[in-house]
XYZ file of C-alpha atoms in Angstrom:
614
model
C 0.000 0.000 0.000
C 1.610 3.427 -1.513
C 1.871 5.928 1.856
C 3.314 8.552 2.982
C 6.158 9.113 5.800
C 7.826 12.299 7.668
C 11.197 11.811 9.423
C 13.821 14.046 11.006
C 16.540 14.788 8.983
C 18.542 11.366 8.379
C 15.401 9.001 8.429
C 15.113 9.267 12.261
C 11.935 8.758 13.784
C 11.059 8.717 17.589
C 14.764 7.774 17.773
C 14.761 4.664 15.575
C 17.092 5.045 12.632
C 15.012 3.786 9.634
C 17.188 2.690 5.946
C 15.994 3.166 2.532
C 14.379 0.176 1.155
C 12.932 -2.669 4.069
C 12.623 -1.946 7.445
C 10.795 -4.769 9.574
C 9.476 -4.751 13.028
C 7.065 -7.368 15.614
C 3.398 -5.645 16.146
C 1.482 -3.152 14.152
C -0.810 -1.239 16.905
C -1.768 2.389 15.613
C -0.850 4.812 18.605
C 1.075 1.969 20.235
C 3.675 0.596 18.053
C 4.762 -0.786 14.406
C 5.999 1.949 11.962
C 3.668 4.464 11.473
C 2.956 6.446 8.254
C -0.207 7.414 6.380
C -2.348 7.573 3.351
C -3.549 11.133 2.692
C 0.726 13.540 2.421
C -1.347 15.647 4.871
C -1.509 13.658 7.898
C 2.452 13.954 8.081
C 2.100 17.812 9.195
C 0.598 16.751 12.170
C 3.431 15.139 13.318
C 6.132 16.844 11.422
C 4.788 20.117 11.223
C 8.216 22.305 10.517
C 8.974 21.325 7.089
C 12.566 22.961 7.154
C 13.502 20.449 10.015
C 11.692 17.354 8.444
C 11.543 15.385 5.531
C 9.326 13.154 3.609
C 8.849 10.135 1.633
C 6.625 7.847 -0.525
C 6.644 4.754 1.213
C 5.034 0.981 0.634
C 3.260 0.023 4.123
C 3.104 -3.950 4.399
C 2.946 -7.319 6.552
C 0.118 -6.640 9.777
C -1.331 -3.189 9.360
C -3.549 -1.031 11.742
C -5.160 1.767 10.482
C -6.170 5.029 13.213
C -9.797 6.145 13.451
C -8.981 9.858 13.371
C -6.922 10.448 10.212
C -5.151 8.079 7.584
C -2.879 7.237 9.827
C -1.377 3.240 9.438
C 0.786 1.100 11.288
C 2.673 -1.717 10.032
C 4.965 -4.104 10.181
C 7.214 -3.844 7.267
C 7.920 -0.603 5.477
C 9.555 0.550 2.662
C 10.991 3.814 1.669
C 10.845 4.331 -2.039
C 11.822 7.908 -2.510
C 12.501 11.363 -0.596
C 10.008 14.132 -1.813
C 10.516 18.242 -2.495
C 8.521 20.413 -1.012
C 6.440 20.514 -4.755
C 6.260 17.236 -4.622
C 4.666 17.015 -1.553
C 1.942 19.258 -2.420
C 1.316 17.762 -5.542
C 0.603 13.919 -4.444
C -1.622 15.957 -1.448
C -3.654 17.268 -3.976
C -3.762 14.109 -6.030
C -4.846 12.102 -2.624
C -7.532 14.634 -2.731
C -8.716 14.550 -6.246
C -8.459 10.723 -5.961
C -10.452 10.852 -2.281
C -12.955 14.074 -3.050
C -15.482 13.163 -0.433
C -13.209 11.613 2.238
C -13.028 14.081 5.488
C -10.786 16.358 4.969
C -7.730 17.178 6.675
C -7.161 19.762 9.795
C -4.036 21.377 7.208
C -6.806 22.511 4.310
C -8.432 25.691 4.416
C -11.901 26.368 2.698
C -11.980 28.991 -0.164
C -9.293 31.471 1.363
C -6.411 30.903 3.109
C -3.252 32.680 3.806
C 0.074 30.908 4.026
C 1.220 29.871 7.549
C 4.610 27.346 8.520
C 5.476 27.897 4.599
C 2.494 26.426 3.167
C -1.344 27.250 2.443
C -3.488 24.219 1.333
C -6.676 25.856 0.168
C -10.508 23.527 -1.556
C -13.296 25.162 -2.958
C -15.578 26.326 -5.765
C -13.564 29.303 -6.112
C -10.708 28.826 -3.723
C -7.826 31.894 -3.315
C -4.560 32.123 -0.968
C -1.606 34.426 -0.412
C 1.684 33.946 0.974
C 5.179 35.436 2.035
C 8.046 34.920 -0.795
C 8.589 30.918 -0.731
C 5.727 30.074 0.836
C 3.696 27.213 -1.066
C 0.232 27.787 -2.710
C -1.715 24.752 -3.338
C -5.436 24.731 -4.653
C -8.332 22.457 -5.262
C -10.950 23.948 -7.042
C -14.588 21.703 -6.468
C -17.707 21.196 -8.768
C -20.171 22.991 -7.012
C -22.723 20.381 -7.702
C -21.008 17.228 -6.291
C -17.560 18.300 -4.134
C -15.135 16.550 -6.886
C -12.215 18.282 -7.462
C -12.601 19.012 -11.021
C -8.517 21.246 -11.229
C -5.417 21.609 -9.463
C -2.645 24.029 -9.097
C 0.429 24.542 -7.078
C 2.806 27.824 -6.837
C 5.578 28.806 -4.801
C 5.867 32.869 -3.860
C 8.665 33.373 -5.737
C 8.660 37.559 -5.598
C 8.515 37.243 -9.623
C 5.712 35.330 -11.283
C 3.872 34.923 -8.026
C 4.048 37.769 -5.398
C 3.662 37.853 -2.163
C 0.360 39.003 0.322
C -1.533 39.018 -3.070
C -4.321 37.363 -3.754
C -4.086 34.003 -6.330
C -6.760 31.425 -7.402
C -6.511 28.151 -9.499
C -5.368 29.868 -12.594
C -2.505 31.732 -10.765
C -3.536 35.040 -11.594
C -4.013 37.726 -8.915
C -7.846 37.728 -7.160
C -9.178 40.622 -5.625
C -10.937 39.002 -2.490
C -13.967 41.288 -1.779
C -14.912 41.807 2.389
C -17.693 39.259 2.820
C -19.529 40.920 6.019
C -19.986 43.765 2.900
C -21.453 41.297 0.660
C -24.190 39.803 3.289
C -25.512 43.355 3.974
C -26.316 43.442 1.069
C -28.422 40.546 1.084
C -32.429 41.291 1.075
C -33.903 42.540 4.590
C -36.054 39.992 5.853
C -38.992 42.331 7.985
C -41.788 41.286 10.173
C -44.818 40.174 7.913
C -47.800 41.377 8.882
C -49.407 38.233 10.806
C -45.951 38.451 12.731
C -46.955 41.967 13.499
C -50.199 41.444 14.511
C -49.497 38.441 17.135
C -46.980 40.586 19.005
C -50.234 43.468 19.121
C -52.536 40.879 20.676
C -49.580 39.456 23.175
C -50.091 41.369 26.083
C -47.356 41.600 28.553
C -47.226 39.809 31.667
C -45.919 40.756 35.188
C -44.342 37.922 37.695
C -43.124 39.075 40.921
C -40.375 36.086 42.186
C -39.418 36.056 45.939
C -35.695 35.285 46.655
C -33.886 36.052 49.839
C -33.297 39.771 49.146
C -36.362 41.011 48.410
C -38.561 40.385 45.761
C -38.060 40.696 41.253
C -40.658 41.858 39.190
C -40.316 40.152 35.637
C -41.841 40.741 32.483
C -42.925 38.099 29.643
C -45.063 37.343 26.689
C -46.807 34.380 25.408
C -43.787 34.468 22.610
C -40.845 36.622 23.394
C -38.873 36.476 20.173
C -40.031 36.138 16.664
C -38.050 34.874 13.792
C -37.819 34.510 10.029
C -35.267 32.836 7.579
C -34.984 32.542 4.170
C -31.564 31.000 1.862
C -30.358 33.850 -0.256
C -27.302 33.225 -2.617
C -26.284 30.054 -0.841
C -25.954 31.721 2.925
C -29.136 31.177 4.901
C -30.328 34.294 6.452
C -32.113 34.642 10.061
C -33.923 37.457 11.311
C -35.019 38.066 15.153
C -37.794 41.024 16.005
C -38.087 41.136 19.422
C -41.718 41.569 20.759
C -41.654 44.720 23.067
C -40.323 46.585 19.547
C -42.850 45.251 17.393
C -45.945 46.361 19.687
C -44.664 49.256 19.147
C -44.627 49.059 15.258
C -41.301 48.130 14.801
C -40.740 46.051 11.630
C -36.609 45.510 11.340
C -34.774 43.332 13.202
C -32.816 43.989 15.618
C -30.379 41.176 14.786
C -29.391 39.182 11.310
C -27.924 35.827 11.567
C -25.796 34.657 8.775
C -25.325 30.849 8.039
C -22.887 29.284 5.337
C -23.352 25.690 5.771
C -20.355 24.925 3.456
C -17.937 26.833 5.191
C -19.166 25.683 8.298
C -19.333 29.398 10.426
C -21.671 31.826 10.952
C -21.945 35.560 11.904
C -24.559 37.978 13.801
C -25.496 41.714 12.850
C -26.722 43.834 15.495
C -28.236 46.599 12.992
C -28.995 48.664 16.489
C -25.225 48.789 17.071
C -24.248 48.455 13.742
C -21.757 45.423 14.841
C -20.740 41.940 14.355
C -20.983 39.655 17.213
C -19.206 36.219 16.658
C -21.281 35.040 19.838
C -23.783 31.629 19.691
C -27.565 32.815 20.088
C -27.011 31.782 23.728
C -24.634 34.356 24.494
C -26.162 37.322 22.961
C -27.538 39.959 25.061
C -31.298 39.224 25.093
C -33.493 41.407 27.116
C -34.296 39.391 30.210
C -38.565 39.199 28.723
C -36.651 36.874 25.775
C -36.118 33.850 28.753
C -38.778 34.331 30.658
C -41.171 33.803 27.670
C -43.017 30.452 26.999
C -42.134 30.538 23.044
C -39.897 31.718 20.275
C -42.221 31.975 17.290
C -41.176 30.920 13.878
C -43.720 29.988 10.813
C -43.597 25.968 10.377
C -42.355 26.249 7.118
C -39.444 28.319 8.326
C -38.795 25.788 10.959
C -38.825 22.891 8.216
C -36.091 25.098 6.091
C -33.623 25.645 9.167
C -34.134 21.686 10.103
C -33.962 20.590 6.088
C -30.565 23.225 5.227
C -28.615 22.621 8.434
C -29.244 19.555 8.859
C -30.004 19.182 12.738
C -32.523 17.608 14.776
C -34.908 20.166 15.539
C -35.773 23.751 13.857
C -36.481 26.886 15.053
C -34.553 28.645 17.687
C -32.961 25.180 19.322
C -32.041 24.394 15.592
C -30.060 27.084 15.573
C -27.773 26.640 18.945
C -27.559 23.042 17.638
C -26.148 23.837 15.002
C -23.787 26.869 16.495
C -22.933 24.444 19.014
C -21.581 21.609 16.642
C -19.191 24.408 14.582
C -18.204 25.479 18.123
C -17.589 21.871 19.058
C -15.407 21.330 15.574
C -13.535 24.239 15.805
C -12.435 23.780 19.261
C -11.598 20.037 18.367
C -9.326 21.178 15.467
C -7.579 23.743 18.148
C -7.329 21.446 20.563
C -5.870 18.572 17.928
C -3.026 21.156 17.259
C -1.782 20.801 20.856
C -2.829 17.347 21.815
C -1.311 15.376 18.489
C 1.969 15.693 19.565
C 1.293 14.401 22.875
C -0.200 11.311 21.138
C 2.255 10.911 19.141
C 5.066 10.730 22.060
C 3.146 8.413 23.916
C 2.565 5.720 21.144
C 5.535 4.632 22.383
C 4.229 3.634 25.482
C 4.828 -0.453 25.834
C 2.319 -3.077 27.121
C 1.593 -3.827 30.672
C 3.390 -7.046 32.256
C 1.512 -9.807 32.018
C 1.646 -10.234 35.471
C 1.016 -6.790 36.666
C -2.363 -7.207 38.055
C -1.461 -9.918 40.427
C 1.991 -7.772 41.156
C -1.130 -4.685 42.200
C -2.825 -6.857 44.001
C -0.051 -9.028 46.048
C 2.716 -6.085 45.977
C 1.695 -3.110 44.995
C -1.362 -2.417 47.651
C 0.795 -3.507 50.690
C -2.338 -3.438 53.436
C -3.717 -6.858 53.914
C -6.367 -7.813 56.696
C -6.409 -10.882 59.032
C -10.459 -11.525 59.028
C -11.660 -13.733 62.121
C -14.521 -14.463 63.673
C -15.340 -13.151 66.896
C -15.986 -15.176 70.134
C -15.709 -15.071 73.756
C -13.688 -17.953 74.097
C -11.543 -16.284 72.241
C -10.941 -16.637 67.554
C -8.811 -19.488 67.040
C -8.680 -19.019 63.399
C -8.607 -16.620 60.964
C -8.364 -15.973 57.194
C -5.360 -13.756 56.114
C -5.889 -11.779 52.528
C -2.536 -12.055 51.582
C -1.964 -15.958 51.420
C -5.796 -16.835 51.193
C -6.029 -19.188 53.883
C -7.222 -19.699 57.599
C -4.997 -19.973 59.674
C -4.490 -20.370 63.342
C -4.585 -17.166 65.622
C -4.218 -16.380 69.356
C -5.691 -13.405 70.953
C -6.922 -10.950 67.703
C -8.497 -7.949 68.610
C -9.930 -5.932 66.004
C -8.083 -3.072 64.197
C -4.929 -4.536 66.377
C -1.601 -4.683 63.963
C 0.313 -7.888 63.846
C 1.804 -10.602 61.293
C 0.592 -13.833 59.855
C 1.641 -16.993 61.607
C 1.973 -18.476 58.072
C 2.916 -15.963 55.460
C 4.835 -13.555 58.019
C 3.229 -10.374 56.210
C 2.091 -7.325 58.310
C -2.135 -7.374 58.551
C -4.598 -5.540 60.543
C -7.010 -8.166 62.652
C -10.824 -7.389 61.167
C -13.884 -8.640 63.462
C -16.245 -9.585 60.748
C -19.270 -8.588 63.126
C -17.362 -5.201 63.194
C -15.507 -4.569 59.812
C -18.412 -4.048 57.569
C -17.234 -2.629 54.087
C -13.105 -2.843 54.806
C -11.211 -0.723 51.829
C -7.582 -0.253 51.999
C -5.831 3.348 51.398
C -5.196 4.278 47.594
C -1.338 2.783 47.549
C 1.041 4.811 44.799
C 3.131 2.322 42.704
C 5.551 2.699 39.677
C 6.075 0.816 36.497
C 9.393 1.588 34.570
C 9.782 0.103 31.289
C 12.029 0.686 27.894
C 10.716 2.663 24.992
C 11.800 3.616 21.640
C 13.483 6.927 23.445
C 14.567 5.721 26.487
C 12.627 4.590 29.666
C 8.852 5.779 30.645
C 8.059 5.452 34.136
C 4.329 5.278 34.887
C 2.528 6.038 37.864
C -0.626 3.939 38.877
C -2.774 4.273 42.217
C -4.619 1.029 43.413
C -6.764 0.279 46.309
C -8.692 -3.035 47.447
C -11.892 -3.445 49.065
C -13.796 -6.079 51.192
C -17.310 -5.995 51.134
C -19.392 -7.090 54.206
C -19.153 -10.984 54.206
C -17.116 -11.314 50.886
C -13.770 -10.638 52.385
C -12.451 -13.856 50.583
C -13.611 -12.211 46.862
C -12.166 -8.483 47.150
C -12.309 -6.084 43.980
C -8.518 -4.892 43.490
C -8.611 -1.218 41.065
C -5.814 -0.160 39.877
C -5.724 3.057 37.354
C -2.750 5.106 35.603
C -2.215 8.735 36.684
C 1.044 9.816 35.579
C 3.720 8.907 32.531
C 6.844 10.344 32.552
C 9.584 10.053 29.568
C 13.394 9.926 29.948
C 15.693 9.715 27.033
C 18.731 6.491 27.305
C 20.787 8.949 29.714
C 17.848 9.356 31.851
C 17.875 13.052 31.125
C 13.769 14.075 31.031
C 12.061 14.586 28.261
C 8.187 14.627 28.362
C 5.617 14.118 31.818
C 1.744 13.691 31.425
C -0.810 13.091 33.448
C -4.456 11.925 33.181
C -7.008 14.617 33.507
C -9.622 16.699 32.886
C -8.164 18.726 29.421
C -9.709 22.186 28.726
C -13.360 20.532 30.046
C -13.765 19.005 26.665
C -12.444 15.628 27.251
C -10.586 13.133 29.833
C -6.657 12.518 28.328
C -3.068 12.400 28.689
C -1.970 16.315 29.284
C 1.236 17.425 28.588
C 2.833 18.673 32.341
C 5.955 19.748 34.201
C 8.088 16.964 35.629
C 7.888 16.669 39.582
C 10.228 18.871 41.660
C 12.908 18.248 43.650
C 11.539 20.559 46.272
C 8.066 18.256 46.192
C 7.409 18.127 50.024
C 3.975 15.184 48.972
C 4.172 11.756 49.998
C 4.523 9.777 46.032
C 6.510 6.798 48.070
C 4.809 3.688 46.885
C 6.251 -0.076 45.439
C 8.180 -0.563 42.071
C 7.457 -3.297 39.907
C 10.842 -5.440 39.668
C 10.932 -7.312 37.040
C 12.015 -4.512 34.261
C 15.084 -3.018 36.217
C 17.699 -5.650 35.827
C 17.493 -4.862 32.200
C 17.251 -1.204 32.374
C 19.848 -0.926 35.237
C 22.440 -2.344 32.561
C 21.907 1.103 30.240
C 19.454 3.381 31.190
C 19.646 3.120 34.932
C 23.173 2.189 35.194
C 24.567 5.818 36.536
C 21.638 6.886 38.049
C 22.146 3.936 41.671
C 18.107 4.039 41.389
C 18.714 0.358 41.650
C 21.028 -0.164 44.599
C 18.484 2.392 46.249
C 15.116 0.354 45.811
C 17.346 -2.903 47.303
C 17.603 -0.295 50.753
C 14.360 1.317 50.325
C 11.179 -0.560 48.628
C 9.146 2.600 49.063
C 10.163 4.826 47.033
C 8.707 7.936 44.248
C 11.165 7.332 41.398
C 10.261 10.792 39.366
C 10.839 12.640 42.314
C 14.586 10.773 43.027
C 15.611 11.741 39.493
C 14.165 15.049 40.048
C 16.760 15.232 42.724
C 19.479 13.204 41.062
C 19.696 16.029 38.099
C 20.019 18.714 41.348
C 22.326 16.396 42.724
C 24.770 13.963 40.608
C 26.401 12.628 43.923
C 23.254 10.970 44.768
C 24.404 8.218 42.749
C 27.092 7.858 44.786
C 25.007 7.543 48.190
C 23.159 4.802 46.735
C 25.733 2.734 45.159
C 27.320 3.378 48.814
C 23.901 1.925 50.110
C 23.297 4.875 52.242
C 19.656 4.193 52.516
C 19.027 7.409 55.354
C 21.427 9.454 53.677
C 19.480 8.874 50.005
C 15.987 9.766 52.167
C 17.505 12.742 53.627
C 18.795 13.927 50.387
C 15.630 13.219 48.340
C 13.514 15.188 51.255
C 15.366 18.697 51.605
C 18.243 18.558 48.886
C 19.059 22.429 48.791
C 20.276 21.770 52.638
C 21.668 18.703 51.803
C 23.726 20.177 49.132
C 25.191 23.175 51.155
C 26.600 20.435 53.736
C 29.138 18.747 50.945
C 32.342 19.131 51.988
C 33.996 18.453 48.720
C 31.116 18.606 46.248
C 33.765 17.749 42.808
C 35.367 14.878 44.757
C 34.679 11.616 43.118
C 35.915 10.172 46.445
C 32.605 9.130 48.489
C 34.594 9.868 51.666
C 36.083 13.393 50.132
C 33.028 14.779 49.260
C 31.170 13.944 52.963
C 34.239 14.985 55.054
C 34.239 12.114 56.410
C 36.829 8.500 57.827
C 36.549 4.676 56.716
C 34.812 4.621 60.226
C 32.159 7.436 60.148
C 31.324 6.031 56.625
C 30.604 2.175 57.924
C 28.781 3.900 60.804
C 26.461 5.515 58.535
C 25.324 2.411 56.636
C 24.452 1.126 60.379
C 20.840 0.821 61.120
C 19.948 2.838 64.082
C 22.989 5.224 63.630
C 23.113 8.732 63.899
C 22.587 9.770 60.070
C 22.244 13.366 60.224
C 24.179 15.370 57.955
């Protein structure tokens, strides 16, 4: 399958050095792994956005592929690079994909009918589409049939100062457009006034007077039977709205006092306040409605005008509600596009992000979430056995008493005795715990919080949750890179946010378990001069973001660890700026040198129980 690839200069990508002809890989996941590239030249902005520090290539997509639901995007296993494109080039098979693909969705990088060159480029579609640019900026235009959306001629042109010049106005044929102000044009458009039935409801709606009683005294409010009237008619494609408001009309009043202006194809719409003589931008919801407008039962329109706003917009309902719905859907795809600006680069980092261990939830569950309950019956003579949740078996007891802390005769872990007539619903604390694993740029380390809960006389079935909250990337030196976290973004959507990494001065409690079974491999590269390692063998609690937070203050904190200095490498990690100012040597490489310290002070230290202050 022919596609389409962006790389950093060299045929890097995410850090993996690509060659021209075959390149081969495992698993094909879109967002997740396999080599990525995609169908429609467009797509590649997204991700490679600067075209002076990128470059791109036709390429053959094979083996397992995986295509993304939001653009073209693909991911395979094999992939071949056929042949490095110009910046003309480029253009030209994007416009081809686009003559070839005239009804697909089309991409976030093309403008409709005007568009003026921004990053170097302006990608413009339409009946009769124009652009403008700065000298070597790219014009590229599809020009549509008006009757079915196929792109019936194309034409490319760089600002060249000469032929082309630049901030003037082109079109298809390349020669210069004068692009006429289009708020000009729609007041142009016919008035739409109040017909006379329209007039003569708002005489017969008499006002009405509601006094409301709130805590401060009381509100007088007025209202009609129909506060706001409308009418709409489709003039030279736009569709045209009119609102009389009822308090004018009684008075004989026959303009309105605002014009709404829909184009459907272009997806926006604008609002004429002919009392101000200004354009408001603002939804029907927002504009400044005298306070009869709400308090109304109805917003009149004629049923065939609610029929035409339902029929041309396409939306569920007509009338007045049609009209938010629809003003609420271009809202909604405008902000997505905004939004997909930021947030595809965050996607794109964390594709990268590997699969959980197979084992992980049992690790949650018999590692990671470190409370565990001994569960016993109560009786006078004294509970003789009891059921501990961290080996799953009864076992023999002497003397519980609930909420009293002690250890399993049989497993030797720490639990907390639970009366069952007591307990009730037991749930344990939400426990941090930490996940580092190898990615295509170095190491992520990902942050999870999991809790487990006992409900009343099911303490031998307990629902374990665990959920991610944090990623953080680090490249092979373990320098950082990239932290998100999982949250509320922009109260649009729940997603992976692009964040600052954690603090050294971070005075929280992150100090939770760290899944084993990846280190040994990453302490041989990525971990090796970072004594991360040697520090989790002292100290099994521990917040690894905020000890390399700390280790990039302070180097020498490698040298603690390695030293296994376990109360040293807390003390360190909990006020480092003090910590610092107390090295004697601080460019010694000498453990001993650079603590002002003997052979004897230093074995002292490792000591448990000794005197560790520093």
């Amino acid at each position: 399958m022919i596609a389409y690839k962006g790389f950093k200069p060299g045929l890097i990508c995410l850090g993996y050095q690509f060659v021209m002809g075959l390149n081969k890989t495992e698993k094909a996941n879109c967002r997740k792994n396999g080599f990525h590239c995609a169908e429609n030249p467009l797509d590649c902005l997204t991700y490679y956005s600067n075209m002076n520090q990128a470059e791109y290539y036709i390429v053959n997509a094979g083996g397992d592929m995986d295509e993304d639901g939001d653009d073209t995007k693909i991911s395979c296993t094999e992939l071949t690079i056929l042949k490095k494109l110009t910046k003309e080039d480029f253009f030209l098979h994007s416009l081809a994909f686009m003559a070839d693909h005239p009804l697909r969705e089309w991409s976030c990088h093309v403008s409709r009918d005007k568009a003026e060159a921004s990053a170097g480029y302006a990608v413009v579609r339409g009946i009769a589409p124009v652009a403008s640019g700065k000298k070597g900026d790219i014009l590229a235009f599809a020009k549509e049939d008006p009757v079915n959306g196929h792109i019936i001629q194309i034409a490319l042109a760089q600002v060249d100062g000469k032929k082309v010049l630049p901030d003037t106005w082109y079109g298809t044929d390349l020669t210069e457009r004068q692009v006429a102000l289009r708020k000009k044009e729609l007041l142009k458009l016919r008035t739409l006034n109040a017909t006379s039935k329209m007039m003569q409801m708002a005489d017969l709606d008499l006002p009405q007077r509601t006094v409301q009683r709130y805590w401060n005294g009381e509100r007088v409010h007025i209202s009609y039977q129909c506060g706001l009237y409308m009418r709409c008619q489709v003039l030279n494609s736009f569709m045209k709205v009119a609102f009389f408001l009822t308090e004018h009309m009684r008075t004989g009043g026959r303009m309105p006092v605002y014009e709404l202006y829909i184009d459907k194809e272009k997806g926006e719409f604008l609002t004429y306040d002919r009392i101000a003589q200004k354009w408001l931008t603002a939804k029907l919801d927002m504009i400044p409605w005298p306070g009869y407008v709400y308090y109304s039962e109805k917003k009149w329109i004629s049923p065939q005008g609610y029929e035409l706003i339902k029929k041309y917009l396409g939306v569920e309902h007509g009338g007045y509600q049609g009209l938010l719905e629809y003003q609420l859907k271009v809202r909604a795809d405008e902000l997505k596009r905004r939004h997909k600006r930021e947030t595809d680069p965050w996607d794109l980092d964390l594709e990268q992000t590997p699969e959980l261990p197979k084992d992980w939830e049992r690790w949650v569950n018999k590692v990671g979430i470190t409370e565990n309950y001994m569960f016993y019956q109560y009786s006078r003579k004294g509970a003789k056995t009891g059921y501990c949740t961290f080996c799953e078996k009864e076992v023999d007891i002497k003397n519980p008493r609930h909420n009293k802390i002690g250890h399993c005769p049989r497993c030797r872990h720490k639990v907390i005795y639970k009366s069952i007539g007591k307990a009730g619903t037991v749930m344990t604390e939400y426990h941090p715990m930490y996940l580092m694993q190898r990615c295509e740029d170095g190491f992520m380390l990902r942050e999870f919080r999991g809790y487990r809960k006992y409900r009343k006389g099911e303490y031998e079935n307990p629902e374990c949750s665990s959920w991610e909250v944090r990623r953080a990337l680090y490249d092979h030196n373990a320098e950082p890179r990239n932290a998100y976290y999982w949250g509320d973004y922009k109260h649009s959507e729940t997603r992976w946010i692009c964040t600052d990494f954690c603090s050294p001065n971070w005075y929280g409690n992150g100090n939770g378990r760290v899944y084993g079974k990846t280190l040994p491999s990453l302490g041989k590269k990525e971990l090796r001069c970072t004594g991360i390692i040697e520090a989790l063998q002292d100290n099994k609690n521990m917040d690894p973001e905020k000890y390399f937070a700390v280790f990039d203050r302070i180097p020498q904190l490698e040298q603690l660890a390695k030293a296994h200095l376990p109360a040293l490498v807390s003390e360190c990690m909990g006020n480092y700026y003090h910590f610092k100012e107390a090295f004697k040597n601080p460019r010694s490489k000498s453990l001993l040198k650079l603590l002002g310290i003997d052979s004897q002070q230093l074995s002292g230290l490792g000591k448990t129980g000794a005197d560790v202050s520093f």
